[in-house]
PDB file of C-alpha atoms in Angstrom:
ATOM      1  CA  UNK A   1       1.433  33.113  35.456  1.00 53.00           C
ATOM      2  CA  UNK A   2       0.284  33.926  39.001  1.00 57.00           C
ATOM      3  CA  UNK A   3      -3.302  34.996  39.619  1.00 56.00           C
ATOM      4  CA  UNK A   4      -3.905  38.663  40.437  1.00 55.00           C
ATOM      5  CA  UNK A   5      -4.221  39.627  44.075  1.00 53.00           C
ATOM      6  CA  UNK A   6      -7.688  40.423  45.360  1.00 51.00           C
ATOM      7  CA  UNK A   7      -8.896  43.903  44.589  1.00 50.00           C
ATOM      8  CA  UNK A   8      -6.233  44.540  41.973  1.00 51.00           C
ATOM      9  CA  UNK A   9      -7.341  44.325  38.353  1.00 56.00           C
ATOM     10  CA  UNK A  10      -4.840  43.006  35.817  1.00 56.00           C
ATOM     11  CA  UNK A  11      -3.271  45.841  33.937  1.00 56.00           C
ATOM     12  CA  UNK A  12      -4.387  48.436  36.490  1.00 60.00           C
ATOM     13  CA  UNK A  13      -0.808  49.611  36.813  1.00 65.00           C
ATOM     14  CA  UNK A  14      -0.886  50.699  33.166  1.00 71.00           C
ATOM     15  CA  UNK A  15       1.680  48.138  31.972  1.00 82.00           C
ATOM     16  CA  UNK A  16       0.540  45.584  29.432  1.00 80.00           C
ATOM     17  CA  UNK A  17       0.108  42.163  30.943  1.00 81.00           C
ATOM     18  CA  UNK A  18      -0.187  38.892  29.013  1.00 79.00           C
ATOM     19  CA  UNK A  19      -3.471  37.192  29.864  1.00 75.00           C
ATOM     20  CA  UNK A  20      -3.177  34.142  27.536  1.00 76.00           C
ATOM     21  CA  UNK A  21      -0.863  32.753  24.879  1.00 78.00           C
ATOM     22  CA  UNK A  22      -1.380  29.439  23.086  1.00 75.00           C
ATOM     23  CA  UNK A  23      -2.628  27.572  20.070  1.00 73.00           C
ATOM     24  CA  UNK A  24      -6.030  26.046  19.307  1.00 68.00           C
ATOM     25  CA  UNK A  25      -6.564  22.432  20.302  1.00 65.00           C
ATOM     26  CA  UNK A  26      -6.045  19.877  17.547  1.00 65.00           C
ATOM     27  CA  UNK A  27      -9.350  18.213  18.399  1.00 59.00           C
ATOM     28  CA  UNK A  28     -11.881  20.756  19.658  1.00 64.00           C
ATOM     29  CA  UNK A  29     -14.010  18.437  21.739  1.00 72.00           C
ATOM     30  CA  UNK A  30     -14.809  14.919  22.856  1.00 73.00           C
ATOM     31  CA  UNK A  31     -17.211  14.298  19.950  1.00 75.00           C
ATOM     32  CA  UNK A  32     -14.580  15.194  17.370  1.00 72.00           C
ATOM     33  CA  UNK A  33     -11.974  13.059  19.151  1.00 74.00           C
ATOM     34  CA  UNK A  34     -14.376  10.113  19.297  1.00 82.00           C
ATOM     35  CA  UNK A  35     -15.229  10.540  15.613  1.00 83.00           C
ATOM     36  CA  UNK A  36     -11.522  10.607  14.713  1.00 81.00           C
ATOM     37  CA  UNK A  37     -10.824   7.436  16.720  1.00 85.00           C
ATOM     38  CA  UNK A  38     -13.822   5.593  15.237  1.00 88.00           C
ATOM     39  CA  UNK A  39     -12.938   6.679  11.686  1.00 91.00           C
ATOM     40  CA  UNK A  40      -9.319   5.642  12.145  1.00 90.00           C
ATOM     41  CA  UNK A  41     -10.403   2.319  13.630  1.00 89.00           C
ATOM     42  CA  UNK A  42     -12.763   1.599  10.744  1.00 92.00           C
ATOM     43  CA  UNK A  43     -10.139   2.515   8.136  1.00 91.00           C
ATOM     44  CA  UNK A  44      -7.572   0.282   9.856  1.00 90.00           C
ATOM     45  CA  UNK A  45     -10.093  -2.564   9.963  1.00 89.00           C
ATOM     46  CA  UNK A  46     -10.909  -2.147   6.256  1.00 87.00           C
ATOM     47  CA  UNK A  47      -7.185  -2.109   5.425  1.00 84.00           C
ATOM     48  CA  UNK A  48      -6.629  -5.235   7.502  1.00 85.00           C
ATOM     49  CA  UNK A  49      -9.443  -7.077   5.692  1.00 83.00           C
ATOM     50  CA  UNK A  50      -8.054  -5.964   2.320  1.00 82.00           C
ATOM     51  CA  UNK A  51      -4.587  -7.318   3.035  1.00 82.00           C
ATOM     52  CA  UNK A  52      -5.834 -10.505   4.698  1.00 85.00           C
ATOM     53  CA  UNK A  53      -8.182 -11.087   1.776  1.00 86.00           C
ATOM     54  CA  UNK A  54      -5.371 -11.408  -0.780  1.00 90.00           C
ATOM     55  CA  UNK A  55      -2.850 -14.218  -1.049  1.00 92.00           C
ATOM     56  CA  UNK A  56      -0.136 -14.576  -3.686  1.00 92.00           C
ATOM     57  CA  UNK A  57       1.460 -17.890  -4.607  1.00 93.00           C
ATOM     58  CA  UNK A  58       4.280 -17.791  -7.121  1.00 91.00           C
ATOM     59  CA  UNK A  59       5.725 -21.124  -8.215  1.00 92.00           C
ATOM     60  CA  UNK A  60       8.193 -22.073 -10.916  1.00 91.00           C
ATOM     61  CA  UNK A  61       5.252 -22.681 -13.293  1.00 92.00           C
ATOM     62  CA  UNK A  62       2.409 -20.334 -12.363  1.00 91.00           C
ATOM     63  CA  UNK A  63       1.146 -17.393 -10.375  1.00 91.00           C
ATOM     64  CA  UNK A  64      -2.014 -17.828  -8.319  1.00 91.00           C
ATOM     65  CA  UNK A  65      -3.804 -14.870  -6.748  1.00 90.00           C
ATOM     66  CA  UNK A  66      -6.682 -15.524  -4.354  1.00 92.00           C
ATOM     67  CA  UNK A  67      -8.879 -12.600  -3.351  1.00 90.00           C
ATOM     68  CA  UNK A  68     -11.702 -12.311  -0.866  1.00 88.00           C
ATOM     69  CA  UNK A  69     -12.481 -12.862   2.784  1.00 85.00           C
ATOM     70  CA  UNK A  70     -15.954 -14.368   2.673  1.00 87.00           C
ATOM     71  CA  UNK A  71     -16.339 -14.966  -1.072  1.00 90.00           C
ATOM     72  CA  UNK A  72     -13.161 -16.138  -2.786  1.00 91.00           C
ATOM     73  CA  UNK A  73     -11.964 -15.485  -6.329  1.00 92.00           C
ATOM     74  CA  UNK A  74      -8.895 -17.216  -7.767  1.00 93.00           C
ATOM     75  CA  UNK A  75      -6.870 -15.908 -10.695  1.00 92.00           C
ATOM     76  CA  UNK A  76      -4.115 -18.026 -12.218  1.00 92.00           C
ATOM     77  CA  UNK A  77      -1.627 -17.384 -14.965  1.00 92.00           C
ATOM     78  CA  UNK A  78       1.017 -19.726 -16.302  1.00 93.00           C
ATOM     79  CA  UNK A  79       4.502 -18.217 -16.300  1.00 92.00           C
ATOM     80  CA  UNK A  80       5.116 -18.984 -19.968  1.00 93.00           C
ATOM     81  CA  UNK A  81       2.396 -16.400 -20.796  1.00 93.00           C
ATOM     82  CA  UNK A  82       4.227 -13.521 -19.053  1.00 93.00           C
ATOM     83  CA  UNK A  83       5.854 -11.185 -21.579  1.00 92.00           C
ATOM     84  CA  UNK A  84       6.859  -8.099 -19.592  1.00 94.00           C
ATOM     85  CA  UNK A  85       7.570  -6.988 -16.024  1.00 94.00           C
ATOM     86  CA  UNK A  86       7.430  -3.652 -14.246  1.00 95.00           C
ATOM     87  CA  UNK A  87       8.806  -3.135 -10.738  1.00 95.00           C
ATOM     88  CA  UNK A  88       7.211  -0.260  -8.817  1.00 94.00           C
ATOM     89  CA  UNK A  89       8.843   1.024  -5.639  1.00 93.00           C
ATOM     90  CA  UNK A  90       7.318   4.381  -4.662  1.00 92.00           C
ATOM     91  CA  UNK A  91       8.968   6.297  -1.839  1.00 93.00           C
ATOM     92  CA  UNK A  92       6.500   5.193   0.847  1.00 90.00           C
ATOM     93  CA  UNK A  93       6.903   1.546  -0.114  1.00 89.00           C
ATOM     94  CA  UNK A  94      10.699   1.815  -0.213  1.00 90.00           C
ATOM     95  CA  UNK A  95      10.618   3.182   3.330  1.00 91.00           C
ATOM     96  CA  UNK A  96       8.388   0.275   4.423  1.00 90.00           C
ATOM     97  CA  UNK A  97      10.460  -2.325   2.504  1.00 89.00           C
ATOM     98  CA  UNK A  98       7.666  -3.317   0.125  1.00 90.00           C
ATOM     99  CA  UNK A  99       6.974  -2.911  -3.578  1.00 91.00           C
ATOM    100  CA  UNK A 100       4.719  -3.826  -6.480  1.00 93.00           C
ATOM    101  CA  UNK A 101       5.293  -6.138  -9.421  1.00 94.00           C
ATOM    102  CA  UNK A 102       3.192  -5.556 -12.543  1.00 95.00           C
ATOM    103  CA  UNK A 103       3.178  -8.344 -15.126  1.00 95.00           C
ATOM    104  CA  UNK A 104       1.983  -8.052 -18.724  1.00 94.00           C
ATOM    105  CA  UNK A 105       0.821 -11.337 -20.196  1.00 92.00           C
ATOM    106  CA  UNK A 106      -0.525 -12.954 -23.356  1.00 90.00           C
ATOM    107  CA  UNK A 107      -3.501 -14.202 -21.340  1.00 87.00           C
ATOM    108  CA  UNK A 108      -6.828 -12.858 -22.654  1.00 88.00           C
ATOM    109  CA  UNK A 109      -8.599 -12.876 -19.288  1.00 88.00           C
ATOM    110  CA  UNK A 110      -5.682 -11.333 -17.369  1.00 87.00           C
ATOM    111  CA  UNK A 111      -3.580  -9.140 -19.665  1.00 92.00           C
ATOM    112  CA  UNK A 112      -2.117  -7.342 -16.632  1.00 93.00           C
ATOM    113  CA  UNK A 113      -1.470  -8.756 -13.185  1.00 92.00           C
ATOM    114  CA  UNK A 114      -0.619  -6.527 -10.232  1.00 93.00           C
ATOM    115  CA  UNK A 115       1.120  -8.118  -7.270  1.00 91.00           C
ATOM    116  CA  UNK A 116       0.945  -5.310  -4.743  1.00 91.00           C
ATOM    117  CA  UNK A 117       2.671  -4.485  -1.461  1.00 90.00           C
ATOM    118  CA  UNK A 118       5.012  -7.462  -1.545  1.00 89.00           C
ATOM    119  CA  UNK A 119       6.872  -7.827   1.770  1.00 88.00           C
ATOM    120  CA  UNK A 120      10.127  -9.025   0.225  1.00 87.00           C
ATOM    121  CA  UNK A 121      12.967  -7.740  -1.935  1.00 89.00           C
ATOM    122  CA  UNK A 122      10.972  -6.947  -5.079  1.00 90.00           C
ATOM    123  CA  UNK A 123      14.071  -6.721  -7.288  1.00 92.00           C
ATOM    124  CA  UNK A 124      15.234 -10.193  -6.215  1.00 92.00           C
ATOM    125  CA  UNK A 125      11.736 -11.589  -6.808  1.00 92.00           C
ATOM    126  CA  UNK A 126      11.684  -9.919 -10.232  1.00 93.00           C
ATOM    127  CA  UNK A 127      14.981 -11.594 -11.181  1.00 93.00           C
ATOM    128  CA  UNK A 128      13.823 -15.015  -9.933  1.00 93.00           C
ATOM    129  CA  UNK A 129      10.491 -14.658 -11.717  1.00 93.00           C
ATOM    130  CA  UNK A 130      12.153 -13.579 -14.962  1.00 93.00           C
ATOM    131  CA  UNK A 131      14.491 -16.585 -14.835  1.00 92.00           C
ATOM    132  CA  UNK A 132      11.612 -18.974 -14.014  1.00 93.00           C
ATOM    133  CA  UNK A 133       9.549 -17.534 -16.881  1.00 93.00           C
ATOM    134  CA  UNK A 134      12.347 -18.150 -19.384  1.00 93.00           C
ATOM    135  CA  UNK A 135      12.862 -21.675 -18.007  1.00 93.00           C
ATOM    136  CA  UNK A 136       9.137 -22.429 -18.350  1.00 92.00           C
ATOM    137  CA  UNK A 137       9.042 -21.083 -21.916  1.00 93.00           C
ATOM    138  CA  UNK A 138      11.989 -23.331 -22.839  1.00 92.00           C
ATOM    139  CA  UNK A 139      10.415 -26.321 -21.107  1.00 92.00           C
ATOM    140  CA  UNK A 140       7.168 -25.875 -23.027  1.00 90.00           C
ATOM    141  CA  UNK A 141       8.857 -24.942 -26.312  1.00 90.00           C
ATOM    142  CA  UNK A 142       7.165 -21.530 -26.402  1.00 86.00           C
ATOM    143  CA  UNK A 143       8.679 -18.840 -28.599  1.00 84.00           C
ATOM    144  CA  UNK A 144       7.399 -15.284 -28.487  1.00 77.00           C
ATOM    145  CA  UNK A 145       7.313 -13.422 -31.802  1.00 78.00           C
ATOM    146  CA  UNK A 146       7.394  -9.651 -31.512  1.00 74.00           C
ATOM    147  CA  UNK A 147       5.717  -8.001 -34.520  1.00 74.00           C
ATOM    148  CA  UNK A 148       6.021  -4.420 -33.313  1.00 70.00           C
ATOM    149  CA  UNK A 149       7.630  -2.028 -35.743  1.00 67.00           C
ATOM    150  CA  UNK A 150       9.490   1.051 -34.678  1.00 59.00           C
TER     151      UNK A 150
END
């Protein structure tokens, strides 16, 4: 919109004249923008450490989960102890091509194991893991007795 000529006030002619039209700024000032960038950076750094601090190893006989960046913790479960599987693929993870695998086991220290944000075809891994679990149970001569009554 052109600036008014000298000596003439906007709207002096009696017609309504638009002086400003717009929306508020998303970030009102430099401090808020800096705070948003720092907060985002810290949250991305924390997320990076969380993902780099976890490693899954799934073999034909066991599952090993190592957690920690500076202090490490290792959790291991033999496949013959796994009794049930749940595949979780929420919308956001399906879009990103990841998923979760939740395993129920007979192990007293780890009755439930969550393998989260797996960057592979979770359904294919589920099928391979189920087959390997049955193979390991046969190899060890383990039979699971289900005493649940309906």
